[in-house]
Short mmCIF file of C-alpha atoms in Angstrom, two decimals:
data_model
loop_
_atom_site.label_atom_id
_atom_site.label_comp_id
_atom_site.label_asym_id
_atom_site.label_seq_id
_atom_site.Cartn_x
_atom_site.Cartn_y
_atom_site.Cartn_z
CA MET A 102 -1.69 7.33 1.54
CA ASP A 103 -2.19 6.68 -2.20
CA ILE A 104 -4.84 4.06 -1.44
CA LEU A 105 -6.64 6.22 1.12
CA ASP A 106 -6.53 9.13 -1.35
CA ASN A 107 -7.90 6.93 -4.13
CA ARG A 108 -10.91 6.08 -1.94
CA GLY A 109 -11.45 9.69 -0.83
CA LEU A 110 -10.39 8.96 2.76
CA LEU A 111 -7.07 10.77 3.13
CA TYR A 112 -8.06 14.23 4.42
CA PRO A 113 -8.46 13.49 8.18
CA PHE A 114 -5.21 11.51 8.18
CA LEU A 115 -3.28 14.44 6.69
CA GLU A 116 -5.09 16.96 8.87
CA ASN A 117 -4.36 15.21 12.17
CA GLY A 118 -1.28 13.06 11.49
CA VAL A 119 2.40 13.85 11.97
CA LYS A 120 4.34 14.38 8.74
CA MET A 121 7.83 12.97 9.16
CA LYS A 122 10.50 14.27 6.81
CA GLN A 123 13.60 12.36 7.94
CA LEU A 124 15.15 9.54 9.94
CA CYS A 125 17.95 10.68 12.28
CA ILE A 126 20.45 8.00 13.35
CA HIS A 127 22.80 8.62 16.30
CA GLN A 128 25.73 6.21 16.68
CA ASP A 129 27.92 8.31 18.99
CA VAL A 130 26.27 9.67 22.13
CA HIS A 131 29.36 11.78 22.86
CA ASP A 132 28.91 13.63 19.55
CA PRO A 133 25.12 13.86 19.04
CA ASN A 134 25.44 16.54 16.37
CA ASN A 135 27.27 14.08 14.10
CA ALA A 136 24.21 12.03 13.13
CA PHE A 137 23.27 10.36 9.86
CA LYS A 138 20.06 11.66 8.33
CA ALA A 139 18.00 9.73 5.80
CA GLU A 140 15.58 12.04 4.02
CA LEU A 141 12.03 10.74 3.62
CA SER A 142 11.05 13.75 1.53
CA ASN A 143 12.79 12.59 -1.65
CA MET A 144 11.50 9.03 -1.84
CA ASN A 145 9.87 7.62 -4.97
CA SER A 146 6.40 8.57 -3.77
CA ASN A 147 3.54 10.94 -4.49
CA PHE A 148 3.99 12.27 -0.95
CA SER A 149 7.13 13.96 0.35
CA PHE A 150 6.82 12.56 3.88
CA ALA A 151 5.86 9.54 5.94
CA LEU A 152 2.67 9.94 7.97
CA MET A 153 2.17 8.85 11.59
CA ASN A 154 -1.34 8.43 13.03
CA ARG A 155 -2.55 6.82 16.23
CA GLN A 156 -4.21 3.46 15.59
CA ASN A 157 -7.45 4.32 17.42
CA LYS A 158 -7.74 7.50 15.31
CA THR A 159 -7.25 5.50 12.12
CA VAL A 160 -10.28 3.40 13.09
CA ASP A 161 -12.30 6.54 13.89
CA TYR A 162 -11.52 8.19 10.54
CA LEU A 163 -12.59 5.12 8.55
CA ILE A 164 -15.84 4.65 10.48
CA ASP A 165 -16.63 8.37 10.18
CA ALA A 166 -16.24 8.01 6.40
CA LEU A 167 -18.79 5.19 6.37
CA HIS A 168 -21.23 7.27 8.43
CA GLU A 169 -20.77 10.19 6.04
CA LYS A 170 -21.57 7.98 3.05
CA LYS A 171 -24.63 6.64 4.83
CA SER A 172 -25.83 10.19 5.57
CA MET A 173 -25.52 10.95 1.83
CA ARG A 174 -27.89 8.02 1.20
CA LYS A 175 -25.34 6.07 -0.81
CA LYS A 176 -26.22 2.45 -1.51
CA HIS A 177 -24.60 -0.63 0.02
CA VAL A 178 -22.85 1.19 2.88
CA PRO A 179 -22.07 -1.42 5.56
CA ASN A 180 -22.41 -1.18 9.30
CA VAL A 181 -19.39 -1.93 11.49
CA GLU A 182 -20.52 -4.09 14.40
CA PHE A 183 -18.20 -4.19 17.41
CA CYS A 184 -18.16 -6.83 20.17
CA MET A 185 -18.96 -9.59 17.66
CA GLU A 186 -16.98 -12.84 17.90
CA LEU A 187 -16.73 -15.47 15.16
CA ILE A 188 -17.62 -18.83 16.76
CA LYS A 189 -17.45 -21.14 13.75
CA TYR A 190 -17.95 -21.29 10.01
CA GLU A 191 -18.37 -23.92 7.32
CA GLU A 192 -17.91 -23.69 3.57
CA LYS A 193 -20.70 -25.09 1.39
CA ASP A 194 -20.86 -25.52 -2.39
CA ASP A 195 -22.09 -22.00 -3.16
CA HIS A 196 -21.81 -20.10 0.16
CA VAL A 197 -20.20 -19.88 3.58
CA PHE A 198 -22.25 -20.50 6.72
CA ALA A 199 -20.96 -18.65 9.82
CA VAL A 200 -22.03 -18.20 13.43
CA VAL A 201 -21.10 -15.04 15.35
CA LYS A 202 -21.79 -14.10 18.98
CA ASN A 203 -22.45 -10.71 20.52
CA THR A 204 -20.06 -10.67 23.47
CA LYS A 205 -22.22 -8.12 25.33
CA ASN A 206 -25.34 -10.27 25.58
CA ASN A 207 -24.05 -13.69 24.34
CA VAL A 208 -26.70 -13.76 21.59
CA GLU A 209 -25.61 -15.81 18.58
CA GLU A 210 -26.41 -14.95 14.97
CA GLU A 211 -26.19 -17.06 11.81
CA ILE A 212 -24.79 -15.51 8.64
CA ILE A 213 -24.86 -16.87 5.09
CA CYS A 214 -22.42 -15.15 2.73
CA GLN A 215 -20.83 -15.77 -0.64
CA TYR A 216 -17.31 -15.21 0.69
CA LEU A 217 -15.62 -14.82 4.07
CA VAL A 218 -12.52 -12.64 4.57
CA GLY A 219 -10.59 -13.01 7.82
CA CYS A 220 -9.11 -9.62 8.71
CA ASP A 221 -9.06 -10.75 12.33
CA GLY A 222 -5.41 -10.32 13.29
CA VAL A 223 -2.61 -12.69 14.22
CA HIS A 224 -4.90 -14.79 16.43
CA SER A 225 -7.24 -15.22 13.44
CA THR A 226 -10.17 -17.52 14.15
CA VAL A 227 -10.73 -17.77 10.40
CA ARG A 228 -7.23 -19.17 9.90
CA LYS A 229 -7.32 -21.50 12.91
CA ARG A 230 -10.63 -23.11 11.89
CA ILE A 231 -9.18 -24.75 8.77
CA ASN A 232 -6.79 -27.66 9.16
CA GLY A 233 -3.59 -27.22 7.19
CA TRP A 234 -3.74 -23.42 7.27
CA THR A 235 -0.43 -22.78 9.04
CA PHE A 236 1.27 -19.65 10.35
CA GLU A 237 4.92 -20.51 9.94
CA GLY A 238 7.99 -18.64 11.11
CA GLN A 239 10.03 -17.82 14.16
CA THR A 240 10.13 -15.83 17.38
CA LEU A 241 13.25 -13.67 17.42
CA LYS A 242 15.59 -13.98 20.38
CA SER A 243 15.54 -10.29 21.35
CA SER A 244 13.22 -8.76 23.98
CA TRP A 245 11.84 -5.26 23.52
CA ALA A 246 10.02 -2.52 25.44
CA LEU A 247 7.33 -0.28 23.97
CA ALA A 248 5.82 2.84 25.58
CA ASP A 249 3.86 5.97 24.70
CA VAL A 250 5.49 8.75 26.73
CA GLU A 251 6.22 12.47 26.82
CA ILE A 252 9.75 13.56 25.85
CA ASP A 253 11.09 17.09 25.73
CA HIS A 254 14.63 17.20 24.29
CA GLU A 255 16.27 19.11 21.43
CA LEU A 256 17.49 15.89 19.76
CA VAL A 257 13.97 14.45 19.60
CA LYS A 258 12.08 16.44 16.98
CA TYR A 259 8.42 16.22 16.11
CA ASP A 260 8.91 15.79 12.35
CA GLN A 261 11.49 13.01 12.42
CA ILE A 262 12.14 9.48 13.62
CA THR A 263 14.99 9.62 16.14
CA SER A 264 17.11 6.52 16.74
CA PHE A 265 20.12 5.67 18.87
CA VAL A 266 21.84 2.73 17.19
CA LEU A 267 24.32 1.49 19.78
CA ASN A 268 26.04 -1.79 20.65
CA GLU A 269 24.38 -1.58 24.08
CA GLY A 270 20.97 -1.73 22.40
CA LEU A 271 18.71 0.10 19.95
CA ILE A 272 16.36 2.94 20.90
CA VAL A 273 13.85 4.35 18.38
CA ILE A 274 11.49 7.26 19.04
CA PHE A 275 8.48 8.00 16.80
CA PRO A 276 6.28 11.11 17.03
CA LEU A 277 2.57 10.56 17.67
CA GLY A 278 -0.28 12.67 16.38
CA ALA A 279 -1.58 13.88 19.73
CA ARG A 280 0.53 16.57 21.42
CA LYS A 281 3.90 17.77 20.18
CA ASN A 282 5.83 16.20 23.02
CA THR A 283 4.16 12.76 22.84
CA PHE A 284 6.22 9.96 21.33
CA ARG A 285 6.27 6.20 20.89
CA PHE A 286 9.41 4.84 22.53
CA VAL A 287 10.84 1.45 21.44
CA ALA A 288 13.98 -0.11 22.96
CA LYS A 289 15.74 -3.44 22.76
CA ILE A 290 16.25 -4.77 26.31
CA GLY A 291 17.82 -8.23 25.98
CA ASP A 292 18.51 -11.46 24.05
CA GLU A 293 17.76 -15.15 24.41
CA GLU A 294 17.53 -18.12 22.10
CA LYS A 295 15.07 -17.77 19.23
CA LYS A 296 12.45 -20.41 18.47
CA ASN A 297 11.35 -21.76 15.10
CA GLU A 298 7.67 -22.54 15.44
CA THR A 299 4.32 -22.86 13.74
CA ASN A 300 1.99 -21.32 16.29
CA ASP A 301 -0.36 -18.45 17.05
CA HIS A 302 0.96 -17.10 20.37
CA VAL A 303 1.66 -13.66 18.96
CA THR A 304 0.25 -10.16 19.12
CA HIS A 305 0.69 -8.01 15.97
CA GLY A 306 3.99 -9.70 15.36
CA LEU A 307 4.79 -9.38 19.05
CA THR A 308 4.84 -11.86 21.92
CA ASN A 309 3.78 -10.26 25.21
CA GLU A 310 6.00 -10.45 28.29
CA THR A 311 6.07 -8.92 31.78
CA HIS A 312 5.76 -5.12 31.58
CA MET A 313 8.61 -2.85 32.63
CA THR A 314 7.98 0.15 34.87
CA LEU A 315 8.71 3.76 33.91
CA GLU A 316 11.59 3.78 36.43
CA GLU A 317 13.16 0.71 34.78
CA LEU A 318 12.82 2.29 31.33
CA GLN A 319 14.37 5.54 32.56
CA LYS A 320 17.30 3.65 34.07
CA LEU A 321 17.85 1.83 30.77
CA VAL A 322 17.88 5.14 28.88
CA ASP A 323 20.23 6.80 31.38
CA GLU A 324 22.73 3.95 31.19
CA ARG A 325 22.56 3.54 27.43
CA ILE A 326 22.82 7.10 26.07
CA ALA A 327 24.73 8.92 28.85
CA PRO A 328 25.87 11.72 28.91
CA ILE A 329 22.67 12.67 27.01
CA LYS A 330 19.86 13.36 29.51
CA LEU A 331 16.59 12.12 28.02
CA GLU A 332 13.67 12.10 30.46
CA LEU A 333 10.58 9.94 29.91
CA LYS A 334 7.39 11.28 31.51
CA ASN A 335 3.66 10.59 31.87
CA PRO A 336 3.41 7.17 30.18
CA VAL A 337 0.08 6.30 28.54
CA TRP A 338 1.04 2.62 28.51
CA ILE A 339 4.15 0.43 28.70
CA SER A 340 4.53 -3.07 27.26
CA ASN A 341 7.25 -5.67 26.69
CA PHE A 342 7.28 -7.93 23.66
CA LYS A 343 9.18 -10.30 21.42
CA ILE A 344 9.17 -9.99 17.64
CA ASN A 345 7.56 -12.72 15.56
CA GLU A 346 8.20 -13.20 11.84
CA ARG A 347 5.45 -15.37 10.36
CA ILE A 348 3.45 -15.83 7.17
CA VAL A 349 0.63 -18.19 6.22
CA ASN A 350 1.18 -21.02 3.77
CA ARG A 351 -1.73 -19.77 1.62
CA TYR A 352 -4.06 -16.75 1.43
CA ARG A 353 -7.15 -18.55 0.10
CA THR A 354 -9.04 -21.76 0.81
CA GLY A 355 -12.10 -22.02 -1.45
CA ARG A 356 -14.49 -19.21 -0.52
CA VAL A 357 -12.43 -18.14 2.51
CA PHE A 358 -9.58 -15.60 2.47
CA ILE A 359 -7.33 -13.96 5.04
CA ALA A 360 -5.70 -10.54 4.91
CA GLY A 361 -3.51 -8.25 7.00
CA ASP A 362 -2.07 -9.47 10.32
CA ALA A 363 -4.05 -12.71 9.99
CA ALA A 364 -1.76 -13.55 7.05
CA HIS A 365 1.60 -12.11 8.14
CA CYS A 366 3.40 -10.51 11.08
CA HIS A 367 6.87 -9.01 11.32
CA SER A 368 9.13 -6.54 13.11
CA PRO A 369 7.46 -3.16 13.78
CA LEU A 370 10.63 -1.36 12.63
CA GLY A 371 9.82 0.26 9.31
CA GLY A 372 6.16 0.73 10.26
CA GLN A 373 4.79 -1.39 7.41
CA GLY A 374 2.22 -3.60 9.17
CA MET A 375 -0.89 -1.50 8.55
CA ASN A 376 0.29 -0.53 5.06
CA LEU A 377 0.68 -4.19 4.15
CA GLY A 378 -2.81 -5.04 5.42
CA ILE A 379 -4.49 -2.14 3.61
CA GLN A 380 -2.78 -3.20 0.38
CA ASP A 381 -4.00 -6.78 0.87
CA ALA A 382 -7.55 -5.49 1.20
CA HIS A 383 -7.24 -3.13 -1.77
CA ASN A 384 -5.98 -6.00 -3.93
CA LEU A 385 -8.70 -8.46 -2.87
CA ALA A 386 -11.68 -6.08 -2.74
CA PHE A 387 -11.93 -5.22 -6.44
CA LYS A 388 -11.54 -8.90 -7.36
CA LEU A 389 -14.37 -9.96 -5.06
CA ALA A 390 -16.48 -7.09 -6.44
CA LEU A 391 -15.94 -8.31 -10.02
CA VAL A 392 -16.92 -11.85 -9.03
CA ILE A 393 -20.03 -10.84 -7.07
CA ARG A 394 -21.18 -8.67 -9.99
CA ASN A 395 -20.60 -11.55 -12.46
CA GLN A 396 -18.06 -9.43 -14.35
CA ALA A 397 -15.13 -11.89 -14.26
CA VAL A 398 -14.59 -14.44 -17.02
CA ASP A 399 -12.63 -16.93 -14.88
CA VAL A 400 -13.58 -16.63 -11.20
CA ASN A 401 -10.95 -19.01 -9.80
CA LYS A 402 -8.14 -17.49 -11.83
CA LEU A 403 -9.08 -14.04 -10.61
CA LEU A 404 -9.39 -15.01 -6.94
CA ASP A 405 -6.22 -17.13 -6.98
CA SER A 406 -4.32 -14.07 -8.19
CA TYR A 407 -4.79 -12.51 -4.73
CA GLU A 408 -2.39 -15.01 -3.19
CA HIS A 409 -0.09 -15.05 -6.23
CA GLU A 410 0.36 -11.28 -6.01
CA ARG A 411 0.31 -10.64 -2.27
CA TYR A 412 2.22 -13.62 -0.83
CA PRO A 413 5.59 -12.55 -2.35
CA VAL A 414 5.04 -9.00 -1.05
CA GLY A 415 4.36 -10.22 2.49
CA LYS A 416 7.42 -12.46 2.40
CA ASN A 417 9.65 -9.63 1.14
CA ILE A 418 8.44 -7.25 3.86
CA ILE A 419 9.13 -9.85 6.56
CA GLU A 420 12.64 -10.33 5.18
CA GLY A 421 13.23 -6.57 4.77
CA THR A 422 12.05 -5.56 8.23
CA GLY A 423 13.95 -8.52 9.71
CA TYR A 424 17.15 -7.39 7.99
CA LEU A 425 16.60 -3.80 9.19
CA THR A 426 16.01 -5.01 12.76
CA LYS A 427 19.17 -7.13 12.72
CA MET A 428 21.26 -4.32 11.25
CA MET A 429 20.02 -1.76 13.79
CA SER A 430 19.97 -3.95 16.91
CA GLY A 431 22.49 -6.77 16.39
CA ASN A 432 25.51 -6.67 18.71
CA ASP A 433 27.73 -9.29 17.07
CA TYR A 434 31.06 -8.13 15.62
CA PHE A 435 30.09 -8.40 11.94
CA THR A 436 26.77 -6.54 12.30
CA SER A 437 28.43 -3.86 14.42
CA PHE A 438 31.14 -3.45 11.77
CA LEU A 439 28.55 -3.06 9.00
CA ARG A 440 26.59 -0.55 11.04
CA THR A 441 29.46 1.61 12.24
CA CYS A 442 31.91 1.36 9.32
CA VAL A 443 30.06 0.38 6.14
CA ALA A 444 26.73 2.19 6.61
CA PRO A 445 28.30 5.69 6.98
CA ILE A 446 30.18 5.14 3.70
CA LEU A 447 26.95 4.11 1.97
CA PHE A 448 25.15 7.21 3.28
CA GLN A 449 27.94 9.51 2.14
CA PHE A 450 29.13 8.04 -1.16
CA PHE A 451 26.31 5.75 -2.37
CA PRO A 452 23.08 7.67 -1.65
CA GLN A 453 21.27 5.78 -4.45
CA SER A 454 21.73 2.49 -2.55
CA VAL A 455 20.24 4.05 0.58
CA PHE A 456 17.43 5.55 -1.53
CA ASN A 457 16.62 2.14 -3.07
CA PHE A 458 16.59 0.40 0.33
CA GLN A 459 14.26 3.04 1.77
CA ASN A 460 11.85 2.76 -1.14
CA ASN A 461 11.82 -1.03 -1.02
CA LEU A 462 11.17 -1.03 2.72
CA MET A 463 8.39 1.57 2.38
CA GLN A 464 6.86 -0.45 -0.50
CA ASN A 465 7.31 2.38 -3.00
CA ASN A 466 9.03 0.17 -5.60
CA LEU A 467 6.39 -2.53 -5.35
CA HIS A 468 5.16 -4.27 -8.48
CA TYR A 469 3.61 -7.62 -9.35
CA LEU A 470 5.16 -10.08 -11.80
CA PRO A 471 3.11 -11.11 -14.86
CA GLY A 472 4.75 -14.53 -14.67
CA SER A 473 3.21 -15.24 -11.27
CA SER A 474 -0.23 -13.65 -11.74
CA GLU A 475 -2.75 -14.99 -14.23
CA ILE A 476 -4.59 -11.65 -14.53
CA LEU A 477 -1.62 -9.61 -15.72
CA HIS A 478 -1.09 -9.38 -19.47
CA LYS A 479 2.04 -11.24 -20.56
CA TYR A 480 2.67 -8.86 -23.45
CA LYS A 481 5.99 -8.77 -25.24
CA PRO A 482 6.38 -5.69 -27.48
CA ARG A 483 8.05 -6.07 -30.83
CA SER A 484 11.78 -5.67 -30.29
CA SER A 485 13.01 -2.10 -30.33
CA ALA A 486 15.80 -0.33 -28.54
CA GLU A 487 13.42 2.59 -28.04
CA ASN A 488 10.72 0.59 -26.25
CA LYS A 489 10.20 1.74 -22.67
CA LEU A 490 6.46 1.03 -22.32
CA ILE A 491 5.30 0.52 -18.72
CA GLU A 492 4.82 -3.16 -17.92
CA ALA A 493 1.82 -4.98 -16.53
CA GLY A 494 2.07 -5.30 -12.75
CA HIS A 495 3.72 -1.91 -12.24
CA TYR A 496 2.18 0.83 -10.12
CA VAL A 497 0.67 3.85 -11.88
CA GLN A 498 2.59 7.07 -12.41
CA ASP A 499 1.14 10.47 -11.54
CA GLY A 500 1.42 13.69 -13.52
CA LEU A 501 -0.27 17.01 -14.28
CA LEU A 502 -3.00 17.27 -16.95
CA MET A 503 -5.65 19.73 -18.10
CA LYS A 504 -9.29 19.15 -18.93
CA ILE A 505 -10.54 19.84 -22.46
CA THR A 506 -12.93 22.81 -22.56
CA SER A 507 -14.33 25.03 -25.29
CA HIS A 508 -12.79 28.15 -23.73
CA LYS A 509 -9.13 29.00 -23.30
CA SER A 510 -8.75 28.45 -19.54
CA HIS A 511 -8.19 24.81 -18.67
CA GLU A 512 -8.82 23.21 -15.28
CA ARG A 513 -5.78 21.38 -13.98
CA ILE A 514 -6.05 17.81 -12.79
CA THR A 515 -3.65 14.99 -11.91
CA MET A 516 -3.59 11.42 -13.13
CA LEU A 517 -4.42 10.20 -9.63
CA ASP A 518 -7.44 12.54 -9.60
CA ILE A 519 -8.68 10.72 -12.69
CA PHE A 520 -8.17 7.30 -11.12
CA ARG A 521 -10.01 8.49 -8.01
CA SER A 522 -13.05 9.30 -10.14
CA THR A 523 -12.94 5.88 -11.85
CA ALA A 524 -12.06 3.90 -8.71
CA LEU A 525 -14.82 1.29 -9.06
CA LYS A 526 -13.84 0.37 -12.62
CA HIS A 527 -10.75 -0.36 -14.67
CA THR A 528 -9.42 2.67 -16.55
CA LEU A 529 -8.32 2.29 -20.18
CA VAL A 530 -5.98 5.15 -21.10
CA LEU A 531 -5.11 5.95 -24.71
CA PHE A 532 -1.90 7.97 -25.00
CA THR A 533 -2.24 9.66 -28.41
CA LEU A 534 1.07 11.57 -28.60
CA ASN A 535 0.41 14.24 -31.25
CA LYS A 536 -2.08 12.20 -33.30
CA GLY A 537 -5.20 14.10 -32.19
CA VAL A 538 -8.41 13.21 -30.35
CA THR A 539 -10.99 13.08 -33.14
CA ALA A 540 -11.81 9.99 -35.19
CA ASP A 541 -11.11 11.65 -38.55
CA CYS A 542 -7.44 12.30 -37.64
CA ASN A 543 -6.82 9.37 -35.30
CA PRO A 544 -8.32 5.94 -36.11
CA LEU A 545 -7.47 4.64 -32.61
CA ILE A 546 -10.31 6.79 -31.22
CA GLU A 547 -12.76 4.42 -32.92
CA THR A 548 -10.86 1.46 -31.47
CA LEU A 549 -11.15 2.93 -27.98
CA LEU A 550 -14.89 3.50 -28.44
CA GLU A 551 -15.32 -0.06 -29.67
CA ILE A 552 -13.63 -1.48 -26.56
CA TYR A 553 -15.64 0.89 -24.37
CA ASN A 554 -18.94 -0.29 -25.87
CA ASP A 555 -17.95 -3.91 -25.22
CA TYR A 556 -16.95 -3.29 -21.58
CA LYS A 557 -19.11 -0.36 -20.43
CA ASN A 558 -19.80 -1.99 -17.07
CA THR A 559 -16.15 -2.53 -16.13
CA ILE A 560 -14.02 0.03 -18.02
CA THR A 561 -13.84 3.82 -18.11
CA PRO A 562 -12.00 5.18 -21.21
CA ILE A 563 -9.57 8.10 -20.97
CA ILE A 564 -7.75 9.96 -23.75
CA ILE A 565 -4.52 11.84 -23.04
CA SER A 566 -3.12 14.00 -25.80
CA TYR A 567 -0.74 16.90 -26.39
CA GLN A 568 -2.09 20.42 -25.91
CA GLY A 569 -0.39 21.80 -28.99
CA ILE A 570 -2.44 19.72 -31.44
CA VAL A 571 -5.88 20.02 -29.81
CA HIS A 572 -7.87 23.09 -30.87
CA ALA A 573 -11.21 24.64 -29.91
CA ALA A 574 -12.55 23.84 -33.39
CA ASP A 575 -12.10 20.13 -32.61
CA VAL A 576 -14.43 20.16 -29.59
CA PRO A 577 -17.73 19.48 -31.44
CA PHE A 578 -16.15 16.44 -33.10
CA MET A 579 -14.64 14.85 -30.00
CA PRO A 580 -16.03 11.58 -28.59
CA PHE A 581 -17.97 11.22 -25.32
CA GLN A 582 -20.34 14.11 -26.01
CA GLU A 583 -23.16 12.57 -23.95
CA GLU A 584 -20.96 11.25 -21.12
CA GLY A 585 -19.18 14.59 -20.75
CA ARG A 586 -15.92 14.86 -22.65
CA GLU A 587 -14.30 16.84 -19.79
CA GLN A 588 -14.38 13.57 -17.83
CA HIS A 589 -12.66 11.57 -20.57
CA ILE A 590 -10.28 13.77 -22.60
CA PHE A 591 -7.20 15.48 -21.16
CA VAL A 592 -4.08 17.17 -22.50
CA GLU A 593 -0.59 17.89 -21.21
CA ARG A 594 1.68 20.77 -22.16
CA LYS A 595 4.74 18.58 -22.42
CA PHE A 596 5.13 14.86 -23.03
CA GLU A 597 6.13 14.20 -19.41
CA LEU A 598 3.28 11.83 -18.52
CA HIS A 599 3.56 10.08 -21.89
CA GLU A 600 7.23 9.48 -21.11
CA LYS A 601 6.52 8.23 -17.57
CA TYR A 602 4.37 5.52 -19.14
CA GLY A 603 6.99 4.80 -21.80
CA VAL A 604 5.12 6.34 -24.73
CA MET A 605 8.03 8.17 -26.32
CA LYS A 606 7.62 10.99 -28.84
CA GLU A 607 10.63 9.85 -30.86
CA PHE A 608 9.24 6.30 -31.00
CA GLY A 609 6.04 7.65 -32.56
CA LYS A 610 3.61 4.94 -31.45
CA GLN A 611 0.43 5.50 -29.47
CA ALA A 612 -0.34 3.09 -26.63
CA PHE A 613 -3.20 1.70 -24.55
CA VAL A 614 -2.69 1.26 -20.79
CA LEU A 615 -5.31 -0.62 -18.76
CA VAL A 616 -5.21 0.30 -15.04
CA ARG A 617 -6.90 -1.83 -12.38
CA PRO A 618 -8.99 -0.34 -9.54
CA ASP A 619 -6.07 -1.03 -7.15
CA LEU A 620 -3.84 1.31 -9.24
CA TYR A 621 -1.69 -1.40 -10.87
CA VAL A 622 -1.30 -1.78 -14.62
CA ALA A 623 -3.15 -4.84 -15.97
CA SER A 624 -2.02 -4.41 -19.59
CA ALA A 625 -0.04 -2.00 -21.76
CA VAL A 626 0.27 -2.38 -25.55
CA PHE A 627 1.37 -0.28 -28.49
CA GLU A 628 -1.12 0.69 -31.18
CA ASP A 629 -0.11 -2.08 -33.59
CA ASP A 630 -0.79 -4.74 -30.93
CA VAL A 631 -4.31 -3.67 -29.94
CA ASP A 632 -5.63 -7.13 -30.92
CA GLU A 633 -3.52 -8.56 -28.09
CA LEU A 634 -5.26 -6.20 -25.65
CA LYS A 635 -8.67 -7.32 -26.94
CA ALA A 636 -7.69 -10.97 -26.55
CA PHE A 637 -6.52 -10.31 -22.97
CA LEU A 638 -9.77 -8.53 -22.09
CA ASP A 639 -11.79 -11.37 -23.60
CA GLN A 640 -10.22 -13.75 -21.05
CA TYR A 641 -10.44 -11.29 -18.14
CA LEU A 642 -13.65 -9.21 -18.03
CA THR A 643 -17.15 -10.12 -19.21
CA LYS A 644 -18.60 -8.01 -22.00
CA ALA A 645 -21.56 -5.75 -21.31
CA ASP A 646 -23.94 -7.83 -23.48
CA ARG A 647 -23.17 -11.15 -21.73
#
């Protein structure tokens, strides 16, 4: 949701999706009112809910957004061409040559491009066409059923995920954004030996099997959760599958990349597949844009960072969803003991542990490690017990600000609103504490302007100060007169946002924080280490005069 919001795409998802506030876990069908409830509303997120949308609607919303941009005569808006199949491709010294076929009329077309990105799913032609690009992992031993059906029962609510975690087998029910009694029904139906393989016989992390009928599903439900009467009606579709856990051995080969399901597949429990793919694309897109615009100092270092940053995330999600699947569906003695005896204690007496697991699974605690990515600043602040400055690789923090105006009423704005307006560039934020926003009282204003002049094409400067020390008389002397100072200078009534970024009032030092277009911190330095920031930028982004 943060990424969609950052690109101005979130509204139709919120308008038409189902907002889920909690996960309800039933472990005793004879006492259904005694269920464990994990709240999704208090997670470490800018949204107090998880959002469920139908996949076909997700596609529609994104394509509608492209059509809207095209109608506004915006430049470089692409067309989405359906029924096009990649036949082959070949990498040359300075381009990729590809052949695609229109499956409606069998007409082939040749394409020459600078880079090729395979977002073509688990059966990825892009991945299969390069020798040595493997999709390694295993097929889990359990068999599952999946169906979109109508359910009308007091235990199955429209704003929650309902699960029956039983030794006889797991059942999970997700609401869908169509009608209020339409749900996605998932149930474990059996076990057999798992296989360790390196293959591509998978579908979105799932291996297809013979489909069950509605009558067979209903019989399974009746036997498993009796005496609860849960009727399944009017199925849209029913499918059987096996879960695959796989990840590629690399994300890049020269000018060719893969992203999303083409790079990784895992258990659908946790609902992280699409999120993972969108984050892959968000990470890669701004890097390709910098390269194509000749704004990157070291092209290979920048493009290699895509794999360095995203591969560990994909691996962790596969492990996390696999652990969740085993814990919720395993029927061995040890797993059953953990689920029935240990988990209730954790929910009741160690809510922070449950909170941390939820946030890790939902990718809310995600950050990249400067040690593994060459485009994150490896800055070490001068030792101080008071130092809490946000680190490179961490996700941005949101907070409430006000625009600077010459009159008393101030328009409110959030930090994420600012990043949305600067989405195509890096954002360099100067947290001034109470040092002021004019050059005569704060010498770092000149430093910010100097960096801005060097990197006008790739950086948008932002100043955040404290309301109590900014006065109307200062307005004529503030920077960014021509660009519009209301787009660059903001204040907060308290030091809450300063503190979220680790710029502490009692520490007394201003700080620069450089935020990437994908909303991760590239660098953060205190005022006395600004030369380190300049040195980092010199190795990262090209200057405007080059």
